[in-house]
Short mmCIF file of C-alpha atoms and ligand atoms in Angstrom, two decimals:
data_model
loop_
_atom_site.label_atom_id
_atom_site.label_comp_id
_atom_site.label_asym_id
_atom_site.label_seq_id
_atom_site.Cartn_x
_atom_site.Cartn_y
_atom_site.Cartn_z
CA MET A 7 0.00 0.00 0.00
CA ALA A 8 1.36 3.39 -0.92
CA LEU A 9 0.31 7.00 -0.67
CA ILE A 10 -0.07 8.32 -4.21
CA VAL A 11 -0.98 11.76 -5.56
CA HIS A 12 -2.88 11.96 -8.85
CA LYS A 13 -3.17 15.23 -10.74
CA TYR A 14 -5.72 15.62 -13.52
CA GLY A 15 -5.49 18.49 -16.01
CA GLY A 16 -8.33 20.56 -17.42
CA THR A 17 -8.96 18.37 -20.46
CA SER A 18 -9.13 15.26 -18.29
CA MET A 19 -11.76 17.08 -16.19
CA GLY A 20 -13.42 18.58 -19.29
CA SER A 21 -16.94 17.21 -18.86
CA THR A 22 -18.99 15.34 -16.26
CA GLU A 23 -18.49 12.26 -18.40
CA ARG A 24 -14.72 12.64 -18.16
CA ILE A 25 -14.93 13.36 -14.44
CA ARG A 26 -16.76 10.06 -14.05
CA ASN A 27 -13.89 8.37 -15.84
CA VAL A 28 -11.38 10.02 -13.52
CA ALA A 29 -13.39 8.72 -10.56
CA LYS A 30 -13.36 5.19 -11.99
CA ARG A 31 -9.61 5.36 -12.49
CA VAL A 32 -9.05 6.63 -8.95
CA ALA A 33 -11.34 3.92 -7.60
CA LYS A 34 -9.19 1.30 -9.33
CA TRP A 35 -6.13 2.57 -7.43
CA VAL A 36 -7.99 2.69 -4.12
CA ARG A 37 -9.31 -0.85 -4.58
CA ALA A 38 -5.73 -2.01 -5.19
CA GLY A 39 -5.01 -0.85 -1.65
CA HIS A 40 -3.49 2.62 -2.18
CA GLN A 41 -4.21 5.86 -0.36
CA LEU A 42 -5.08 8.60 -2.84
CA VAL A 43 -4.90 12.38 -2.80
CA VAL A 44 -6.30 13.77 -6.05
CA VAL A 45 -5.55 17.28 -7.32
CA PRO A 46 -7.65 18.38 -10.30
CA SER A 47 -7.46 21.52 -12.44
CA ALA A 48 -10.49 23.53 -13.43
CA MET A 49 -12.57 22.07 -16.27
CA SER A 50 -10.83 23.03 -19.54
CA GLY A 51 -11.57 26.56 -20.66
CA ASP A 52 -13.01 27.56 -17.30
CA THR A 53 -10.07 29.59 -16.02
CA ASN A 54 -9.94 31.52 -19.30
CA ARG A 55 -13.66 32.11 -19.14
CA LEU A 56 -13.52 33.35 -15.55
CA LEU A 57 -10.59 35.69 -16.16
CA GLY A 58 -12.33 36.91 -19.31
CA LEU A 59 -15.36 37.98 -17.26
CA ALA A 60 -13.13 40.15 -15.10
CA LYS A 61 -11.54 41.73 -18.18
CA GLU A 62 -15.01 42.57 -19.54
CA ILE A 63 -15.52 44.82 -16.54
CA SER A 64 -12.09 46.32 -16.17
CA GLU A 65 -8.88 46.53 -18.18
CA ARG A 66 -6.82 46.40 -15.02
CA PRO A 67 -8.67 44.21 -12.56
CA SER A 68 -7.19 43.94 -9.08
CA PRO A 69 -4.98 40.85 -8.78
CA ARG A 70 -6.59 39.92 -5.46
CA GLU A 71 -10.04 39.82 -7.05
CA LEU A 72 -8.71 37.94 -10.07
CA ASP A 73 -7.55 35.20 -7.71
CA MET A 74 -10.90 35.22 -5.95
CA ILE A 75 -12.54 34.58 -9.32
CA ALA A 76 -10.03 32.23 -10.99
CA SER A 77 -9.79 29.97 -7.95
CA THR A 78 -13.46 29.02 -8.26
CA GLY A 79 -12.82 26.88 -11.33
CA GLU A 80 -10.87 24.38 -9.23
CA GLN A 81 -13.46 24.55 -6.47
CA VAL A 82 -16.13 23.32 -8.88
CA SER A 83 -13.80 20.53 -10.02
CA VAL A 84 -13.09 19.13 -6.55
CA GLY A 85 -16.75 19.13 -5.62
CA LEU A 86 -17.78 17.34 -8.81
CA LEU A 87 -14.98 14.82 -8.53
CA SER A 88 -15.86 14.07 -4.91
CA ILE A 89 -19.46 13.42 -5.89
CA ALA A 90 -18.29 11.16 -8.72
CA LEU A 91 -16.06 9.22 -6.31
CA GLN A 92 -18.94 8.84 -3.88
CA ALA A 93 -21.05 7.56 -6.75
CA GLU A 94 -18.36 4.90 -7.22
CA GLY A 95 -18.98 3.83 -3.65
CA LEU A 96 -15.87 5.45 -2.17
CA GLU A 97 -15.67 7.81 0.74
CA ALA A 98 -14.33 11.10 -0.53
CA VAL A 99 -13.96 14.65 0.72
CA SER A 100 -12.98 17.83 -1.15
CA TYR A 101 -11.00 20.80 0.14
CA ALA A 102 -10.18 24.24 -1.18
CA GLY A 103 -6.59 25.39 -0.68
CA TRP A 104 -7.39 27.47 2.41
CA GLN A 105 -9.03 24.51 4.11
CA VAL A 106 -5.95 22.28 3.99
CA PRO A 107 -4.31 24.83 4.30
CA VAL A 108 -1.88 25.35 1.42
CA LYS A 109 -0.04 28.44 2.65
CA THR A 110 1.44 30.84 0.10
CA ASP A 111 2.97 34.30 0.00
CA SER A 112 0.79 37.25 -1.05
CA SER A 113 1.87 37.62 -4.69
CA PHE A 114 -1.61 37.41 -6.17
CA THR A 115 -1.84 35.62 -9.55
CA LYS A 116 1.67 34.16 -9.10
CA ALA A 117 1.90 33.15 -5.45
CA ARG A 118 4.54 30.76 -4.16
CA ILE A 119 3.71 27.91 -1.84
CA GLU A 120 5.42 28.33 1.54
CA SER A 121 4.11 25.36 3.48
CA ILE A 122 1.36 22.78 3.53
CA ASP A 123 -0.25 21.48 6.67
CA ASP A 124 -0.76 17.76 6.13
CA ALA A 125 -2.67 16.93 9.35
CA ARG A 126 -6.20 17.19 8.00
CA VAL A 127 -5.46 15.25 4.82
CA ARG A 128 -3.63 12.56 6.77
CA ALA A 129 -6.53 12.12 9.19
CA ASP A 130 -8.95 11.68 6.28
CA LEU A 131 -6.69 9.18 4.55
CA ALA A 132 -6.37 7.24 7.79
CA ALA A 133 -10.15 7.18 7.98
CA GLY A 134 -10.22 5.53 4.56
CA LYS A 135 -11.22 8.57 2.50
CA VAL A 136 -9.99 9.76 -0.85
CA VAL A 137 -8.98 13.40 -0.42
CA VAL A 138 -9.59 15.77 -3.32
CA VAL A 139 -7.70 19.06 -3.06
CA THR A 140 -7.97 22.04 -5.41
CA GLY A 141 -5.02 22.68 -7.68
CA PHE A 142 -3.77 26.18 -8.48
CA GLN A 143 -4.77 27.91 -5.24
CA GLY A 144 -3.71 28.62 -1.69
CA VAL A 145 -4.13 31.13 1.10
CA ASP A 146 -1.82 33.95 2.14
CA PRO A 147 -0.88 34.91 5.73
CA GLU A 148 -3.85 37.32 5.93
CA GLY A 149 -6.31 34.71 4.78
CA HIS A 150 -6.71 35.98 1.21
CA ILE A 151 -7.15 33.39 -1.55
CA THR A 152 -4.18 33.28 -3.91
CA THR A 153 -3.42 31.44 -7.16
CA LEU A 154 -0.09 30.04 -8.31
CA GLY A 155 0.07 31.23 -11.90
CA ARG A 156 -1.31 29.60 -15.03
CA GLY A 157 -0.71 25.87 -15.12
CA GLY A 158 -0.21 25.99 -11.35
CA SER A 159 -2.11 22.80 -10.55
CA ASP A 160 0.99 20.82 -11.45
CA THR A 161 2.84 22.66 -8.72
CA SER A 162 0.00 22.12 -6.24
CA ALA A 163 0.11 18.39 -6.86
CA VAL A 164 3.88 18.12 -6.53
CA ALA A 165 3.90 20.29 -3.39
CA ILE A 166 1.20 18.16 -1.80
CA ALA A 167 3.10 15.01 -2.75
CA ALA A 168 6.23 16.50 -1.16
CA ALA A 169 4.41 17.50 2.03
CA MET A 170 2.75 14.07 2.32
CA LYS A 171 5.98 12.24 1.36
CA ALA A 172 3.96 10.43 -1.28
CA ALA A 173 5.53 7.47 -3.05
CA GLU A 174 4.81 9.03 -6.44
CA CYS A 175 3.03 11.97 -8.04
CA LEU A 176 1.24 10.98 -11.24
CA ILE A 177 0.40 13.84 -13.60
CA TYR A 178 -2.45 12.65 -15.84
CA THR A 179 -2.71 14.83 -18.90
CA ASP A 180 -3.80 14.99 -22.54
CA VAL A 181 -0.41 13.82 -23.86
CA ASP A 182 1.01 10.43 -23.03
CA GLY A 183 4.38 11.62 -21.79
CA VAL A 184 7.42 13.75 -22.50
CA TYR A 185 8.72 13.54 -26.06
CA THR A 186 12.16 14.03 -27.59
CA THR A 187 10.62 17.14 -29.13
CA ASP A 188 7.18 18.49 -29.98
CA PRO A 189 5.52 15.82 -32.19
CA ARG A 190 3.66 18.60 -34.00
CA VAL A 191 7.00 19.71 -35.42
CA VAL A 192 8.65 16.31 -35.75
CA PRO A 193 6.02 13.62 -36.36
CA ASP A 194 8.40 10.79 -35.51
CA ALA A 195 9.43 12.28 -32.17
CA ARG A 196 9.67 9.53 -29.58
CA ARG A 197 8.19 9.31 -26.11
CA LEU A 198 10.87 9.03 -23.44
CA LYS A 199 10.34 6.27 -20.88
CA SER A 200 12.34 8.31 -18.44
CA ILE A 201 14.10 11.63 -18.28
CA SER A 202 16.28 12.96 -15.51
CA PHE A 203 14.94 15.71 -13.37
CA GLU A 204 17.65 18.12 -14.57
CA GLU A 205 16.88 17.46 -18.22
CA MET A 206 13.18 17.97 -17.54
CA LEU A 207 13.97 21.28 -15.89
CA GLU A 208 15.82 22.42 -19.01
CA MET A 209 13.12 21.10 -21.35
CA ALA A 210 10.40 22.84 -19.32
CA SER A 211 12.25 26.14 -19.15
CA LEU A 212 13.12 25.98 -22.85
CA GLY A 213 9.55 25.84 -23.93
CA SER A 214 8.31 22.28 -23.61
CA LYS A 215 4.96 22.99 -21.99
CA VAL A 216 4.11 19.60 -20.54
CA LEU A 217 4.63 20.67 -16.92
CA GLN A 218 4.65 24.04 -15.20
CA ILE A 219 8.33 24.70 -14.60
CA ARG A 220 7.85 25.45 -10.93
CA SER A 221 6.45 21.99 -10.38
CA VAL A 222 9.66 20.51 -11.76
CA GLU A 223 11.74 22.75 -9.49
CA PHE A 224 9.65 21.61 -6.56
CA ALA A 225 10.01 17.97 -7.49
CA GLY A 226 13.78 18.41 -7.67
CA LYS A 227 14.05 20.20 -4.36
CA TYR A 228 11.96 17.69 -2.45
CA ARG A 229 12.89 14.68 -4.56
CA VAL A 230 9.33 13.80 -5.50
CA PRO A 231 9.17 11.00 -8.07
CA LEU A 232 7.01 12.33 -10.89
CA ARG A 233 5.35 10.60 -13.81
CA VAL A 234 3.56 12.22 -16.74
CA LEU A 235 0.96 9.92 -18.32
CA SER A 236 -2.18 9.94 -20.40
CA SER A 237 -5.61 10.26 -18.87
CA PHE A 238 -7.13 9.04 -22.13
CA THR A 239 -6.22 5.39 -21.81
CA PRO A 240 -9.30 3.31 -20.89
CA TRP A 241 -9.74 3.66 -17.13
CA ASP A 242 -9.83 -0.10 -16.70
CA ILE A 243 -6.42 -0.99 -18.14
CA PRO A 244 -4.45 -3.12 -15.64
CA LEU A 245 -3.00 -0.99 -12.86
CA ASP A 246 0.55 -2.27 -13.38
CA GLU A 247 0.45 -1.30 -17.01
CA GLU A 248 -0.84 2.17 -16.16
CA ALA A 249 1.68 2.65 -13.33
CA SER A 250 4.61 2.10 -15.70
CA SER A 251 3.25 4.06 -18.68
CA GLY A 252 4.12 7.62 -19.68
CA THR A 253 7.42 9.24 -18.75
CA LEU A 254 9.11 8.94 -15.38
CA ILE A 255 11.05 11.98 -14.24
CA SER A 256 13.77 10.25 -12.33
CA PHE A 257 16.65 11.07 -10.03
CA GLU A 258 18.69 7.97 -10.68
CA GLU A 259 20.82 9.00 -13.63
CA ASP A 260 22.61 5.68 -13.58
CA GLU A 261 19.42 3.76 -13.85
CA LYS A 262 18.45 5.71 -16.89
CA MET A 263 17.26 3.19 -19.40
CA GLU A 264 17.94 5.29 -22.43
CA GLN A 265 21.54 6.34 -22.41
CA ALA A 266 21.35 8.79 -25.28
CA VAL A 267 23.81 11.68 -25.09
CA VAL A 268 21.15 14.13 -26.21
CA SER A 269 17.70 13.39 -24.82
CA GLY A 270 15.64 16.07 -26.48
CA ILE A 271 15.37 19.19 -28.61
CA ALA A 272 13.56 22.12 -27.04
CA PHE A 273 12.60 25.36 -28.71
CA THR A 274 10.87 28.60 -28.02
CA ARG A 275 9.64 31.61 -29.95
CA ASP A 276 9.19 33.58 -26.76
CA GLU A 277 12.31 35.68 -27.06
CA ALA A 278 13.51 38.80 -28.81
CA LYS A 279 17.03 40.02 -29.52
CA ILE A 280 18.36 43.48 -28.75
CA THR A 281 21.74 44.96 -29.69
CA VAL A 282 23.28 48.12 -28.36
CA VAL A 283 25.59 49.23 -31.16
CA GLY A 284 28.80 51.19 -30.73
CA VAL A 285 29.22 51.07 -26.99
CA PRO A 286 32.56 52.30 -25.60
CA ASP A 287 34.44 49.16 -24.51
CA THR A 288 35.23 50.15 -20.94
CA PRO A 289 34.84 48.38 -17.61
CA GLY A 290 31.29 48.37 -16.33
CA ILE A 291 29.35 48.52 -19.59
CA ALA A 292 27.63 45.18 -19.05
CA TYR A 293 26.47 46.42 -15.71
CA GLN A 294 25.36 49.78 -17.08
CA ILE A 295 23.27 48.16 -19.80
CA LEU A 296 21.94 45.03 -18.12
CA GLY A 297 21.67 46.60 -14.68
CA LYS A 298 19.10 49.07 -16.04
CA VAL A 299 17.18 46.26 -17.68
CA ALA A 300 17.20 44.16 -14.52
CA GLU A 301 16.06 47.14 -12.43
CA ALA A 302 12.97 47.29 -14.63
CA ASN A 303 12.30 43.65 -13.68
CA ILE A 304 12.98 42.38 -17.17
CA ASP A 305 14.61 38.95 -17.36
CA ILE A 306 17.62 38.59 -19.60
CA ASP A 307 18.50 35.29 -21.20
CA VAL A 308 21.32 34.92 -23.75
CA ILE A 309 24.09 37.57 -23.67
CA ILE A 310 27.01 38.20 -26.04
CA GLN A 311 29.55 40.96 -26.34
CA ASN A 312 31.64 41.23 -29.48
CA VAL A 313 35.35 41.98 -29.70
CA SER A 314 35.92 45.68 -29.88
CA HIS A 315 37.18 47.79 -32.76
CA ASP A 316 38.61 51.22 -32.11
CA GLY A 317 37.45 51.07 -28.51
CA LYS A 318 33.81 50.38 -29.47
CA THR A 319 31.84 47.19 -29.24
CA ASP A 320 28.33 45.81 -29.82
CA PHE A 321 26.43 44.25 -26.99
CA SER A 322 23.52 41.84 -27.63
CA PHE A 323 21.11 40.00 -25.40
CA THR A 324 17.66 38.44 -25.49
CA VAL A 325 14.56 39.14 -23.40
CA ASN A 326 11.06 37.72 -23.37
CA ARG A 327 9.16 38.87 -26.45
CA ASN A 328 6.54 40.51 -24.23
CA ASP A 329 9.24 42.75 -22.79
CA TYR A 330 10.73 43.67 -26.16
CA ALA A 331 9.13 47.09 -26.71
CA ARG A 332 9.65 48.13 -23.11
CA THR A 333 13.33 47.15 -23.21
CA LEU A 334 13.96 49.10 -26.43
CA GLU A 335 12.31 52.20 -24.98
CA LEU A 336 14.26 51.94 -21.78
CA LEU A 337 17.59 51.57 -23.57
CA GLU A 338 16.87 54.44 -25.93
CA ALA A 339 15.85 56.73 -23.09
CA LYS A 340 18.36 55.81 -20.43
CA VAL A 341 21.28 53.82 -21.73
CA VAL A 342 22.20 55.11 -25.19
CA PRO A 343 22.59 58.76 -24.13
CA ALA A 344 24.33 57.89 -20.85
CA LEU A 345 26.87 55.62 -22.52
CA GLY A 346 27.31 57.62 -25.68
CA ALA A 347 26.38 54.51 -27.66
CA GLN A 348 25.50 54.77 -31.32
CA LYS A 349 22.04 53.18 -31.35
CA VAL A 350 19.84 50.29 -30.31
CA VAL A 351 18.54 47.75 -32.80
CA GLY A 352 16.34 44.77 -32.20
CA ASP A 353 14.73 41.74 -33.73
CA PRO A 354 11.65 40.11 -32.26
CA LYS A 355 11.55 37.46 -34.97
CA ILE A 356 14.05 35.07 -33.50
CA CYS A 357 13.78 31.66 -31.93
CA LYS A 358 15.93 29.64 -29.59
CA VAL A 359 16.61 25.98 -30.27
CA SER A 360 18.40 23.82 -27.70
CA ILE A 361 19.78 20.34 -27.40
CA VAL A 362 19.46 18.90 -23.90
CA GLY A 363 21.06 15.85 -22.33
CA ILE A 364 22.94 14.88 -19.19
CA GLY A 365 25.19 12.79 -21.41
CA MET A 366 26.71 16.07 -22.65
CA ARG A 367 28.62 16.28 -19.36
CA SER A 368 30.78 13.33 -20.23
CA HIS A 369 30.91 13.52 -24.02
CA SER A 370 32.77 16.07 -26.08
CA GLY A 371 31.99 17.16 -29.61
CA ILE A 372 28.23 17.31 -29.10
CA ALA A 373 28.00 21.04 -29.69
CA SER A 374 30.08 20.74 -32.85
CA THR A 375 27.69 18.07 -34.17
CA MET A 376 24.95 20.63 -33.62
CA PHE A 377 26.83 23.40 -35.43
CA ARG A 378 27.73 21.13 -38.33
CA CYS A 379 24.11 20.08 -38.71
CA LEU A 380 22.93 23.70 -38.83
CA ALA A 381 25.70 24.61 -41.26
CA GLU A 382 24.62 21.80 -43.59
CA GLU A 383 21.13 23.25 -43.58
CA ASN A 384 22.56 26.70 -44.29
CA ILE A 385 21.12 28.13 -41.09
CA ASN A 386 22.92 31.13 -39.67
CA ILE A 387 23.52 31.05 -35.91
CA GLN A 388 23.12 34.46 -34.28
CA MET A 389 24.00 33.62 -30.69
CA ILE A 390 25.16 30.59 -28.75
CA THR A 391 24.93 29.75 -25.10
CA THR A 392 25.80 26.59 -23.22
CA SER A 393 25.43 24.98 -19.85
CA GLU A 394 26.64 21.62 -18.59
CA ILE A 395 23.68 19.79 -20.06
CA LYS A 396 22.45 21.99 -22.92
CA THR A 397 23.56 24.04 -25.89
CA SER A 398 21.21 26.70 -27.22
CA VAL A 399 21.38 28.70 -30.41
CA VAL A 400 19.44 31.79 -31.37
CA LEU A 401 18.23 31.71 -34.97
CA ASP A 402 15.97 33.59 -37.33
CA GLU A 403 12.46 32.41 -36.49
CA LYS A 404 11.84 31.22 -40.03
CA TYR A 405 14.40 28.43 -39.56
CA MET A 406 12.93 27.05 -36.37
CA GLU A 407 11.13 24.00 -37.68
CA LEU A 408 13.89 23.13 -40.11
CA ALA A 409 16.50 23.36 -37.35
CA VAL A 410 14.48 21.25 -34.93
CA ARG A 411 13.87 18.54 -37.53
CA ALA A 412 17.47 18.46 -38.69
CA LEU A 413 18.84 18.27 -35.14
CA HIS A 414 16.34 15.62 -34.11
CA LYS A 415 17.63 13.52 -36.98
CA ALA A 416 21.31 14.35 -36.47
CA PHE A 417 21.13 13.07 -32.90
CA GLY A 418 19.19 9.94 -33.85
CA LEU A 419 16.19 10.75 -31.70
CA GLU A 420 13.48 9.51 -34.03
CA GLU A 421 11.29 6.50 -33.43
CA PRO A 422 13.05 3.43 -34.78
CA ARG A 423 11.32 2.28 -37.96
CA GLY A 424 10.19 -1.15 -38.96
N1 LIG B 502 -6.80 26.13 -14.03
C1 LIG B 502 -5.50 26.78 -14.01
C2 LIG B 502 -5.11 27.23 -15.40
O1 LIG B 502 -5.85 27.07 -16.33
C3 LIG B 502 -4.45 25.93 -13.38
C4 LIG B 502 -4.12 24.65 -14.12
O2 LIG B 502 -4.85 24.21 -14.98
O3 LIG B 502 -3.06 24.08 -13.83
O4 LIG B 502 -4.07 27.81 -15.56
MG1 MG B 503 -1.33 22.09 -17.34
#
């Protein structure tokens, strides 16, 4: 018997029919002798609908009220799921975040979980109940309802699994696992049976949207075994088969079944490139440029500074595409005149493509395979950045799909044929 957390996404909770299926699946686990905490998202589309209502009334709704509204989607879900579980003949009880409580800070619409009191949930489990807890929401020190940011139910589930020291956290979703890359771009992308936690962190932060990145960080910090699997398999498949399906996000690198050097190709269109041209090459320029950007709370990703000519250099970096206009304005107003730079130019039509794999730590020549592959496709690399387990290149957006396909092939990641 083990304590297991199940998380069901919005599509899996998308109709009362689907909620009944979730209840049947949960019942199968309970009848096999496990203790279950279930964390559902709002029914698909609900959070958007709720936030849309607020925007109909005001262009700048108060974040506290937005959380009051958005959190109700999950409250409906837990109630409906509890009823469905009871209809299956199980004892079940639902809780909102504040009832557990799931304690967060007060950053409305993007709150961070600070602690979870497990006493109430434990008592219910001991009494033989299935406990259904809202995803996405918590309560701040003053008792206000908070939400954890879009996609936050993943983080709720992992945090609850960590607090309860659950044996595993199963994330049931509308895809059947984590793939070597997005199958919409590369049709023969392969599902990974396992991926290390560090690789998953890179894949999630580089644009693979299977899990909210914070949930992966949480899983790493508290060493919660995580599995991503499909909620669209028939609910009555054998439990053993279900329990080993999908993708395991593991901590045991050595036990990794697939010892590929590169595990996946991630990509994102979310960035924009900015270059400050003709900056005097003197100590402190990086600080004078990027310090101003950071002060405005704009995150910087890739950075390069060119060799200087005649005491002048060009300085380029990328920011989130949403921050592009604001960053240009800020540089033009504050940095160019102060530094005596020539001008600022930018390009929002870029993409970032990355190869990720823990095998890169112990193998050399991986990055050069990447560069050769891009060269053969005649794709110009604008910027390069590396870490121990990834190499990223910034490219013209129009080459994104070509680059991803070529790299996927160059590293032999496709589904074996035949
Ligand atoms: N319902 C929330 C959202 O749509 C949280 C979640 O689904 O994870 O973002
Ligand atoms: Mg999600």
